[in-house]
Coordinates of C-alpha atoms in Angstrom, one line a residue:
M186 CA -0.1 24.4 12.4
S187 CA 0.5 24.7 16.1
L188 CA 0.9 21.4 17.9
A189 CA 1.8 20.1 21.3
P190 CA 5.5 19.6 22.1
L191 CA 7.2 16.7 20.4
H192 CA 8.2 13.7 22.3
A193 CA 11.7 12.7 21.6
P194 CA 12.2 9.3 19.9
T195 CA 12.6 6.4 22.2
P196 CA 13.2 2.7 21.5
S197 CA 9.4 2.2 22.1
S198 CA 8.6 4.4 19.2
R199 CA 8.8 1.4 17.0
R200 CA 5.5 0.3 18.7
R201 CA 3.8 3.5 17.3
P202 CA 1.1 1.5 15.5
S203 CA -0.2 0.1 18.8
R204 CA -0.2 3.6 20.2
L205 CA -2.4 4.8 17.4
R206 CA -5.0 2.2 17.9
P207 CA -6.7 4.1 20.8
L208 CA -6.6 7.2 18.7
A209 CA -8.4 5.4 15.8
A210 CA -10.9 4.0 18.3
L211 CA -11.6 7.5 19.6
L212 CA -12.1 8.9 16.1
A213 CA -14.5 6.1 15.3
L214 CA -16.5 6.7 18.5
G215 CA -16.6 10.4 17.8
L216 CA -17.9 9.9 14.3
A217 CA -20.6 7.5 15.5
G218 CA -21.8 9.2 18.7
C219 CA -25.4 9.5 19.9
N220 CA -27.9 12.1 18.6
L221 CA -29.8 14.3 21.1
A222 CA -32.1 15.8 18.5
P223 CA -35.8 14.9 18.9
T224 CA -37.5 12.8 16.3
T225 CA -39.0 15.1 13.7
R226 CA -42.8 15.0 13.7
V227 CA -44.3 16.8 10.8
P228 CA -47.9 17.6 11.9
P229 CA -50.8 16.1 9.9
L230 CA -52.5 18.4 7.5
A231 CA -54.8 20.7 9.5
V232 CA -57.3 20.9 6.6
P233 CA -60.2 18.7 5.4
T234 CA -59.1 15.5 3.7
Q235 CA -60.6 16.6 0.4
I236 CA -60.3 19.8 -1.5
Q237 CA -63.6 20.8 -2.9
P238 CA -64.9 23.9 -4.7
A239 CA -67.3 24.5 -1.8
F240 CA -66.1 24.4 1.8
G241 CA -69.5 23.4 3.2
S242 CA -69.3 19.8 1.9
A243 CA -65.8 19.1 3.0
R244 CA -65.2 16.8 5.9
A245 CA -63.3 18.5 8.7
T246 CA -61.1 15.5 9.4
P247 CA -57.3 16.1 9.4
A248 CA -55.5 14.1 6.8
E249 CA -52.8 11.8 7.9
V250 CA -50.0 12.2 5.5
Q251 CA -47.6 9.6 4.2
W252 CA -44.4 11.4 3.4
D253 CA -43.2 10.1 0.1
E254 CA -40.4 12.1 -1.4
A255 CA -40.8 10.3 -4.7
A256 CA -44.3 11.6 -5.0
R257 CA -43.2 15.2 -4.9
S258 CA -43.5 17.5 -7.9
P259 CA -40.4 17.1 -10.1
G260 CA -40.7 20.4 -12.0
L261 CA -42.8 22.9 -13.8
A262 CA -44.1 21.7 -17.1
W263 CA -45.2 25.1 -18.3
Q264 CA -44.4 24.4 -21.9
S265 CA -47.3 22.1 -22.3
W266 CA -49.6 24.5 -20.4
V267 CA -49.1 27.6 -22.5
Q268 CA -50.3 27.4 -26.0
D269 CA -49.1 30.7 -27.5
E270 CA -45.5 30.4 -28.8
R271 CA -44.9 34.1 -28.2
L272 CA -45.7 33.8 -24.6
R273 CA -43.5 30.7 -24.3
Q274 CA -40.6 32.8 -25.6
V275 CA -41.3 35.6 -23.1
L276 CA -41.4 33.0 -20.3
T277 CA -38.1 31.5 -21.4
Q278 CA -36.6 35.0 -21.4
A279 CA -37.9 35.6 -17.9
L280 CA -36.5 32.4 -16.5
T281 CA -33.0 33.4 -17.7
G282 CA -33.1 37.1 -17.1
N283 CA -35.3 37.8 -14.1
R284 CA -33.3 39.3 -11.2
D285 CA -35.5 37.9 -8.4
L286 CA -35.0 34.4 -9.8
Q287 CA -31.3 35.0 -10.1
Q288 CA -31.2 36.1 -6.5
A289 CA -33.0 33.0 -5.4
V290 CA -30.5 30.8 -7.3
L291 CA -27.6 32.6 -5.6
N292 CA -29.2 32.1 -2.2
V293 CA -29.2 28.3 -3.0
E294 CA -25.6 28.4 -4.0
R295 CA -24.7 30.2 -0.8
A296 CA -26.7 27.8 1.3
R297 CA -24.8 24.9 -0.4
A298 CA -21.5 26.5 0.4
V299 CA -22.5 26.9 4.1
Y300 CA -23.5 23.3 4.2
G301 CA -20.1 22.3 2.8
I302 CA -18.5 24.1 5.7
T303 CA -20.6 22.5 8.3
R304 CA -20.3 19.0 6.7
A305 CA -16.5 19.3 6.7
D306 CA -16.6 19.8 10.5
Q307 CA -17.7 16.2 10.8
L308 CA -14.4 14.9 9.5
P309 CA -10.9 15.5 10.9
S310 CA -8.9 18.3 9.3
V311 CA -5.6 16.8 8.3
G312 CA -2.6 19.0 7.7
L313 CA 1.0 18.7 6.8
S314 CA 3.6 21.0 8.3
A315 CA 7.3 21.3 7.8
Q316 CA 9.7 23.4 9.9
G317 CA 13.4 24.1 9.9
S318 CA 15.5 26.3 12.1
R319 CA 19.2 27.2 12.4
A320 CA 20.5 29.2 15.3
R321 CA 24.0 30.3 16.4
T322 CA 24.8 30.6 20.1
A323 CA 27.5 33.1 21.0
A324 CA 30.7 31.8 22.7
D325 CA 29.9 33.9 25.9
L326 CA 26.6 32.1 26.2
S327 CA 27.8 28.6 25.3
S328 CA 28.6 26.2 28.1
S329 CA 31.6 25.0 26.1
G330 CA 33.0 28.5 25.7
R331 CA 32.8 28.2 22.0
A332 CA 30.2 29.5 19.5
V333 CA 27.7 26.7 18.6
T334 CA 25.4 26.5 15.6
Q335 CA 22.3 24.4 16.1
E336 CA 19.9 23.0 13.5
Q337 CA 16.5 21.4 13.8
Y338 CA 14.2 20.1 11.1
S339 CA 10.8 18.4 11.4
V340 CA 7.9 17.2 9.3
Q341 CA 4.5 16.4 10.8
L342 CA 1.2 15.1 9.7
G343 CA -1.6 15.7 12.1
I344 CA -5.1 16.8 13.0
T345 CA -5.9 19.9 15.0
A346 CA -8.8 20.4 17.5
F347 CA -11.0 17.8 15.9
E348 CA -14.2 17.6 18.0
L349 CA -15.3 14.0 18.9
D350 CA -19.0 14.3 18.2
F351 CA -20.2 12.1 21.1
W352 CA -23.5 14.0 21.5
G353 CA -24.2 14.7 17.8
R354 CA -23.7 18.5 18.0
V355 CA -21.6 18.8 14.8
R356 CA -23.9 16.3 13.1
N357 CA -27.0 18.3 13.9
L358 CA -25.3 21.5 12.8
S359 CA -24.7 19.8 9.4
E360 CA -28.3 18.4 9.3
A361 CA -29.7 21.9 10.0
S362 CA -27.5 23.4 7.3
L363 CA -28.6 20.6 4.8
Q364 CA -32.3 21.3 5.5
Q365 CA -31.7 25.0 4.9
V366 CA -30.2 24.1 1.6
L367 CA -33.3 22.1 0.7
A368 CA -35.5 24.9 1.9
Q369 CA -33.7 27.4 -0.2
G370 CA -34.0 25.1 -3.2
D371 CA -37.8 24.9 -2.6
T372 CA -37.9 28.7 -2.2
Q373 CA -36.2 29.0 -5.6
Q374 CA -38.8 26.8 -7.1
N375 CA -41.5 28.9 -5.5
V376 CA -40.0 32.1 -7.0
R377 CA -39.8 30.3 -10.3
L378 CA -43.4 29.3 -10.1
A379 CA -44.5 32.8 -9.1
L380 CA -42.4 34.3 -12.0
L381 CA -44.1 32.0 -14.5
G382 CA -47.5 33.0 -13.2
D383 CA -46.7 36.8 -12.9
T384 CA -45.2 36.9 -16.4
T385 CA -48.2 35.1 -17.9
Q386 CA -50.5 37.5 -16.0
A387 CA -48.6 40.6 -17.3
W388 CA -48.7 39.2 -20.9
L389 CA -52.5 38.6 -20.6
N390 CA -53.1 42.0 -19.1
L391 CA -51.3 43.6 -22.0
A392 CA -53.4 41.5 -24.5
A393 CA -56.6 42.5 -22.7
D394 CA -55.7 46.2 -22.7
L395 CA -54.9 46.0 -26.4
H396 CA -58.4 44.6 -26.9
R397 CA -59.9 47.4 -24.8
L398 CA -57.9 50.1 -26.7
R399 CA -59.2 48.8 -30.0
L400 CA -62.7 48.7 -28.7
A401 CA -62.4 52.3 -27.4
E402 CA -60.9 53.5 -30.7
D403 CA -63.6 51.8 -32.7
T404 CA -66.2 53.3 -30.4
L405 CA -64.6 56.7 -30.6
A406 CA -64.7 56.6 -34.4
A407 CA -68.3 55.6 -34.5
R408 CA -69.3 58.2 -31.9
E409 CA -67.5 61.0 -33.8
K410 CA -69.3 60.0 -37.0
A411 CA -72.6 60.0 -35.1
F412 CA -71.7 63.4 -33.5
R413 CA -71.0 65.0 -36.9
L414 CA -74.3 63.7 -38.2
T415 CA -76.1 65.0 -35.0
Q416 CA -74.4 68.3 -35.3
R417 CA -75.5 68.7 -38.9
M418 CA -79.1 67.8 -37.9
H419 CA -78.9 70.3 -35.1
E420 CA -77.9 73.0 -37.5
L421 CA -80.9 72.1 -39.7
G422 CA -83.1 72.2 -36.6
A423 CA -83.9 68.5 -36.8
T424 CA -82.7 67.7 -33.3
S425 CA -82.4 69.5 -30.0
G426 CA -79.4 70.9 -28.3
L427 CA -79.8 68.3 -25.5
V428 CA -79.3 65.5 -27.9
L429 CA -76.2 67.3 -29.3
A430 CA -74.8 67.7 -25.8
Q431 CA -75.5 64.1 -24.9
N432 CA -73.7 63.0 -28.1
Q433 CA -70.7 65.2 -27.2
T434 CA -70.4 63.5 -23.8
T435 CA -70.2 60.1 -25.4
V436 CA -67.4 61.3 -27.7
D437 CA -65.5 62.8 -24.9
S438 CA -65.9 59.7 -22.7
A439 CA -64.6 57.4 -25.5
R440 CA -61.7 59.8 -26.1
L441 CA -60.8 59.6 -22.4
D442 CA -60.9 55.8 -22.5
V443 CA -58.5 55.8 -25.5
A444 CA -56.0 58.0 -23.7
A445 CA -56.3 55.9 -20.5
Y446 CA -55.8 52.6 -22.3
R447 CA -52.7 53.9 -24.2
T448 CA -51.2 54.9 -20.9
Q449 CA -52.0 51.5 -19.4
I450 CA -50.5 49.6 -22.3
A451 CA -47.3 51.5 -21.8
K452 CA -47.3 50.5 -18.1
D453 CA -48.1 46.9 -19.1
R454 CA -45.1 46.8 -21.4
H455 CA -42.9 48.2 -18.6
A456 CA -44.1 45.6 -16.1
L457 CA -43.5 42.8 -18.6
A458 CA -40.0 44.0 -19.3
L459 CA -39.2 44.1 -15.6
L460 CA -40.4 40.5 -15.1
A461 CA -38.6 39.3 -18.2
G462 CA -35.3 41.0 -17.2
G463 CA -35.1 43.3 -20.2
P464 CA -37.0 44.6 -23.2
V465 CA -39.3 42.0 -24.8
P466 CA -39.1 41.8 -28.6
E467 CA -42.1 43.2 -30.4
A468 CA -42.7 39.9 -32.2
W469 CA -43.3 38.2 -28.8
L470 CA -45.9 40.7 -27.7
P471 CA -49.7 40.1 -28.1
T472 CA -51.8 42.1 -30.5
A473 CA -55.4 43.3 -30.6
D474 CA -56.2 40.5 -33.0
D475 CA -55.4 37.7 -30.5
T476 CA -58.1 35.7 -28.9
L477 CA -57.6 35.6 -25.1
A478 CA -59.3 32.3 -24.8
T479 CA -56.6 30.4 -26.6
T480 CA -53.6 31.9 -24.9
V481 CA -53.4 29.5 -22.0
S482 CA -54.5 25.9 -22.6
S483 CA -57.4 24.4 -20.7
L484 CA -55.9 22.8 -17.6
A485 CA -56.3 19.1 -17.2
D486 CA -59.8 18.1 -16.0
V487 CA -59.7 18.2 -12.2
P488 CA -61.9 15.8 -10.3
G489 CA -64.7 17.2 -8.1
E490 CA -62.6 16.3 -5.1
L491 CA -58.8 16.4 -4.7
P492 CA -56.9 14.8 -1.9
S493 CA -55.4 17.3 0.5
T494 CA -52.1 15.5 0.4
M495 CA -51.5 16.9 -3.0
L496 CA -50.7 20.2 -1.2
L497 CA -47.4 18.7 -0.3
R498 CA -46.3 19.2 -3.9
R499 CA -46.3 22.9 -3.5
P500 CA -42.7 24.3 -3.1
D501 CA -43.7 26.7 -0.3
V502 CA -45.1 23.8 1.7
Q503 CA -42.0 21.7 1.1
A504 CA -39.8 24.7 2.1
A505 CA -41.7 25.0 5.3
E506 CA -41.2 21.3 6.1
H507 CA -37.5 21.6 5.6
R508 CA -37.3 24.6 7.8
L509 CA -39.1 22.6 10.5
R510 CA -36.6 19.8 10.2
A511 CA -33.7 22.4 10.5
M512 CA -35.2 23.8 13.7
N513 CA -35.5 20.3 15.1
A514 CA -31.8 19.7 14.4
N515 CA -31.0 22.9 16.2
I516 CA -32.6 21.5 19.3
G517 CA -30.1 18.7 19.2
V518 CA -27.3 21.2 19.0
A519 CA -28.6 23.1 22.0
R520 CA -29.0 19.9 24.0
A521 CA -25.4 18.8 23.2
N522 CA -24.0 22.1 24.6
F523 CA -24.9 20.8 28.1
F524 CA -22.4 18.0 27.8
P525 CA -18.6 17.9 27.7
R526 CA -17.0 18.9 24.4
I527 CA -14.0 16.7 23.7
S528 CA -11.4 17.8 21.1
L529 CA -8.4 16.0 19.8
T530 CA -5.1 17.3 18.5
A531 CA -2.5 14.7 17.4
A532 CA 0.4 14.4 15.0
V533 CA 3.0 12.0 13.8
G534 CA 6.2 12.9 12.0
T535 CA 9.9 12.9 12.1
A536 CA 12.6 15.3 13.4
S537 CA 16.3 15.6 13.2
R538 CA 19.2 18.1 13.8
S539 CA 20.3 17.4 10.2
L540 CA 18.2 17.8 7.1
S541 CA 20.0 14.8 5.5
A542 CA 19.0 12.6 8.4
L543 CA 15.4 13.8 8.7
F544 CA 13.9 10.5 7.5
D545 CA 16.4 8.1 9.0
G546 CA 15.2 5.4 11.3
G547 CA 14.7 6.3 14.9
N548 CA 13.8 9.9 14.2
G549 CA 10.0 9.4 14.4
T550 CA 7.9 11.7 16.6
W551 CA 4.3 11.8 17.8
S552 CA 2.1 14.0 19.9
F553 CA -1.3 13.4 21.4
A554 CA -3.2 16.2 23.1
P555 CA -6.8 15.6 23.9
G556 CA -8.9 18.5 25.4
L557 CA -12.1 18.6 27.4
S558 CA -14.4 21.5 27.9
L559 CA -17.2 21.1 30.4
P560 CA -19.8 23.9 31.1
L561 CA -20.1 24.4 34.9
F562 CA -21.7 27.8 35.2
D563 CA -22.9 29.9 32.2
G564 CA -25.5 32.0 33.9
G565 CA -28.3 30.0 32.2
A566 CA -27.1 30.7 28.7
N567 CA -27.3 27.0 27.6
R568 CA -30.8 26.6 29.0
A569 CA -31.9 29.8 27.3
N570 CA -30.4 28.7 24.0
L571 CA -32.3 25.4 24.3
R572 CA -35.5 27.3 24.9
V573 CA -34.9 29.5 21.9
A574 CA -34.4 26.4 19.8
E575 CA -37.6 24.8 21.0
V576 CA -39.6 28.0 20.4
D577 CA -38.0 28.2 16.9
R578 CA -39.2 24.7 16.3
D579 CA -42.7 25.6 17.5
L580 CA -42.7 28.6 15.2
A581 CA -41.7 26.4 12.3
V582 CA -44.6 24.1 13.1
N583 CA -47.0 27.0 13.1
A584 CA -45.5 28.3 9.8
Y585 CA -45.9 24.9 8.2
D586 CA -49.6 24.7 9.3
R587 CA -50.1 28.2 7.9
A588 CA -48.5 27.3 4.6
V589 CA -50.7 24.2 4.3
Q590 CA -53.9 26.2 5.2
T591 CA -53.0 29.0 2.7
A592 CA -52.4 26.4 0.0
F593 CA -55.7 24.8 0.7
K594 CA -57.6 28.1 0.5
E595 CA -55.9 29.1 -2.8
V596 CA -56.6 25.7 -4.4
A597 CA -60.2 25.7 -3.2
D598 CA -60.8 29.3 -4.3
A599 CA -59.4 28.6 -7.7
L600 CA -61.5 25.5 -8.1
A601 CA -64.6 27.4 -7.0
E602 CA -64.0 30.1 -9.5
R603 CA -63.3 27.6 -12.3
Q604 CA -66.7 25.9 -11.7
S605 CA -68.7 28.9 -13.0
W606 CA -66.5 30.4 -15.7
Q607 CA -68.2 28.8 -18.7
E608 CA -71.6 29.8 -17.5
R609 CA -70.5 33.4 -16.9
L610 CA -68.7 33.7 -20.2
T611 CA -71.8 32.3 -22.0
A612 CA -74.0 34.8 -20.2
S613 CA -71.6 37.7 -20.9
A614 CA -71.5 36.9 -24.7
A615 CA -75.3 36.7 -24.7
L616 CA -75.5 40.1 -23.0
V617 CA -73.2 41.6 -25.7
S618 CA -75.4 40.1 -28.4
A619 CA -78.6 41.4 -26.7
N620 CA -77.2 44.9 -26.4
Q621 CA -76.1 44.8 -30.1
R622 CA -79.7 43.9 -31.1
A623 CA -81.0 46.7 -28.9
L624 CA -78.7 49.2 -30.6
D625 CA -79.8 48.0 -34.0
L626 CA -83.4 48.4 -33.1
S627 CA -82.8 51.8 -31.6
N628 CA -81.2 53.0 -34.8
A629 CA -84.0 51.6 -36.8
R630 CA -86.6 53.3 -34.7
F631 CA -84.7 56.6 -34.8
K632 CA -84.5 56.4 -38.6
A633 CA -88.2 55.6 -38.8
G634 CA -88.9 58.7 -36.6
T635 CA -90.6 56.7 -33.9
D636 CA -87.9 57.4 -31.2
D637 CA -85.4 60.2 -30.5
Y638 CA -81.6 59.9 -30.6
L639 CA -81.3 59.7 -26.8
A640 CA -82.5 56.0 -26.9
V641 CA -79.7 55.4 -29.5
L642 CA -77.1 57.0 -27.2
D643 CA -78.3 54.8 -24.2
A644 CA -78.1 51.7 -26.4
Q645 CA -74.5 52.7 -27.5
R646 CA -73.4 53.1 -23.9
S647 CA -74.9 49.8 -22.8
L648 CA -73.3 48.0 -25.6
Y649 CA -69.9 49.5 -24.9
T650 CA -70.2 48.7 -21.2
A651 CA -71.1 45.1 -22.0
Q652 CA -68.2 44.7 -24.5
Q653 CA -65.8 46.0 -21.9
Q654 CA -67.2 43.7 -19.3
H655 CA -66.8 40.7 -21.6
I656 CA -63.1 41.5 -22.2
S657 CA -62.6 41.8 -18.5
L658 CA -64.4 38.5 -17.9
Q659 CA -62.3 36.7 -20.5
L660 CA -59.2 38.1 -18.9
A661 CA -60.4 37.1 -15.4
E662 CA -61.1 33.5 -16.7
Q663 CA -57.5 33.3 -18.1
L664 CA -56.0 34.7 -14.9
G665 CA -58.1 32.1 -13.0
R666 CA -56.3 29.4 -14.9
V667 CA -53.0 30.9 -14.0
A668 CA -54.1 31.1 -10.3
L669 CA -55.1 27.4 -10.4
Y670 CA -51.8 26.4 -12.0
K671 CA -49.8 28.3 -9.3
A672 CA -52.0 27.0 -6.5
L673 CA -51.5 23.4 -7.5
G674 CA -47.7 23.9 -7.6
G675 CA -47.1 23.8 -11.3
D676 CA -47.4 20.5 -13.0
A677 CA -49.1 19.0 -10.0
V678 CA -52.4 19.1 -11.9
T679 CA -51.3 16.4 -14.3
D680 CA -49.6 14.4 -11.6
V681 CA -52.7 14.4 -9.3
V682 CA -55.1 13.5 -12.1
S683 CA -52.9 10.7 -13.3
S684 CA -52.5 9.3 -9.7
I685 CA -56.3 9.4 -9.2
Q686 CA -57.1 7.7 -12.5

């Protein structure tokens, strides 16, 4: 450690404690300096006060928010949300093996380490140094005409270039770093929430495609059987070549669907393995016998109107707020750069020409070297840096508003979709039943000779289309539940309902 030259011990060195009092006062003043950062003002929610399924009935009054950290969402209670034990196992694997989530965790660890560095700058860096030297002066160079051997030993305890933070520059650097740590933590939670949703969606897509494949295979088998019968009837002259050709097209169409769904199922498995961080055991995968409607539990009943303040629970909104606070602290750093920067280097210790007398009385030493740096002319760099910090703050405000508005839209859209799901599923099931009855009647009329086989083919196609649409609608309903879970920030559904009740 490089220090200022030592002062030789004097009789007044015994009054060293009194000399250190100004140093202690300077340190205390530096640690308790003023703060030039502006007061952080998080803007009110730029959305209606209530989240409703329909935008038309919402009041366009901004919601004044009470910032209560204790009311924030504590975690993601997905275990009580997902009913299927196999899906729970897949989600557990994803939370431990997904590379994107691991990257987010490492980003948090790095931000914490950076914060540790900036926080350490707020305190003096105390070091201990010990030096010893021995030199021989030649007789020709010695004033006494004889060779002289000189020894010098010293031990010092001191601080080096500690900045007295009168203007809060170091404190605001630490605050900005802390807010970045918190923002990274919220970003990690957002990645975790997205991973839970994406993995659930991939699992549900695989389940739906397995249903579609079974439907296509059953349809292909039935159509091949009907084609063989029609081919035999054509050979006997009981039906036309047009009917035979039409029957052939239905067989080929079903065969194409079977091939397409087998390919899609392979892709679904690959996507699920990527999200889970590795191959998923076969026992954890869905089968064609599963019922889509029981895979994800019915979310807690959500009131007709939700307070917009619940959007603060979302990790992306919380991350945007912390970034805003970090940018606000950077303004304090930029303002402090206009003022003198005072640093302090000081040390106390002992020195002697003899190692054995190093700690004898009267050998004490001290050094005190304050420094001051005052910007006089910088070509406008400090003013430009302040403007950059202010624009960054304005950008963070805009990003915060954007995050809130996006959250509002996602929640409102999910609630609007959820309103009509039961009606749509009921209508879809009724459509499948109606098409099944139409097919049965067409077969009966064909066997009775009152209708040709083209009517049967049309009824088969209509039933197949209705069955496919019903599977797609069941999948969309489940994916809508996932979207609502993500939009509300995980377990915010339960928290909000409990708080309202």
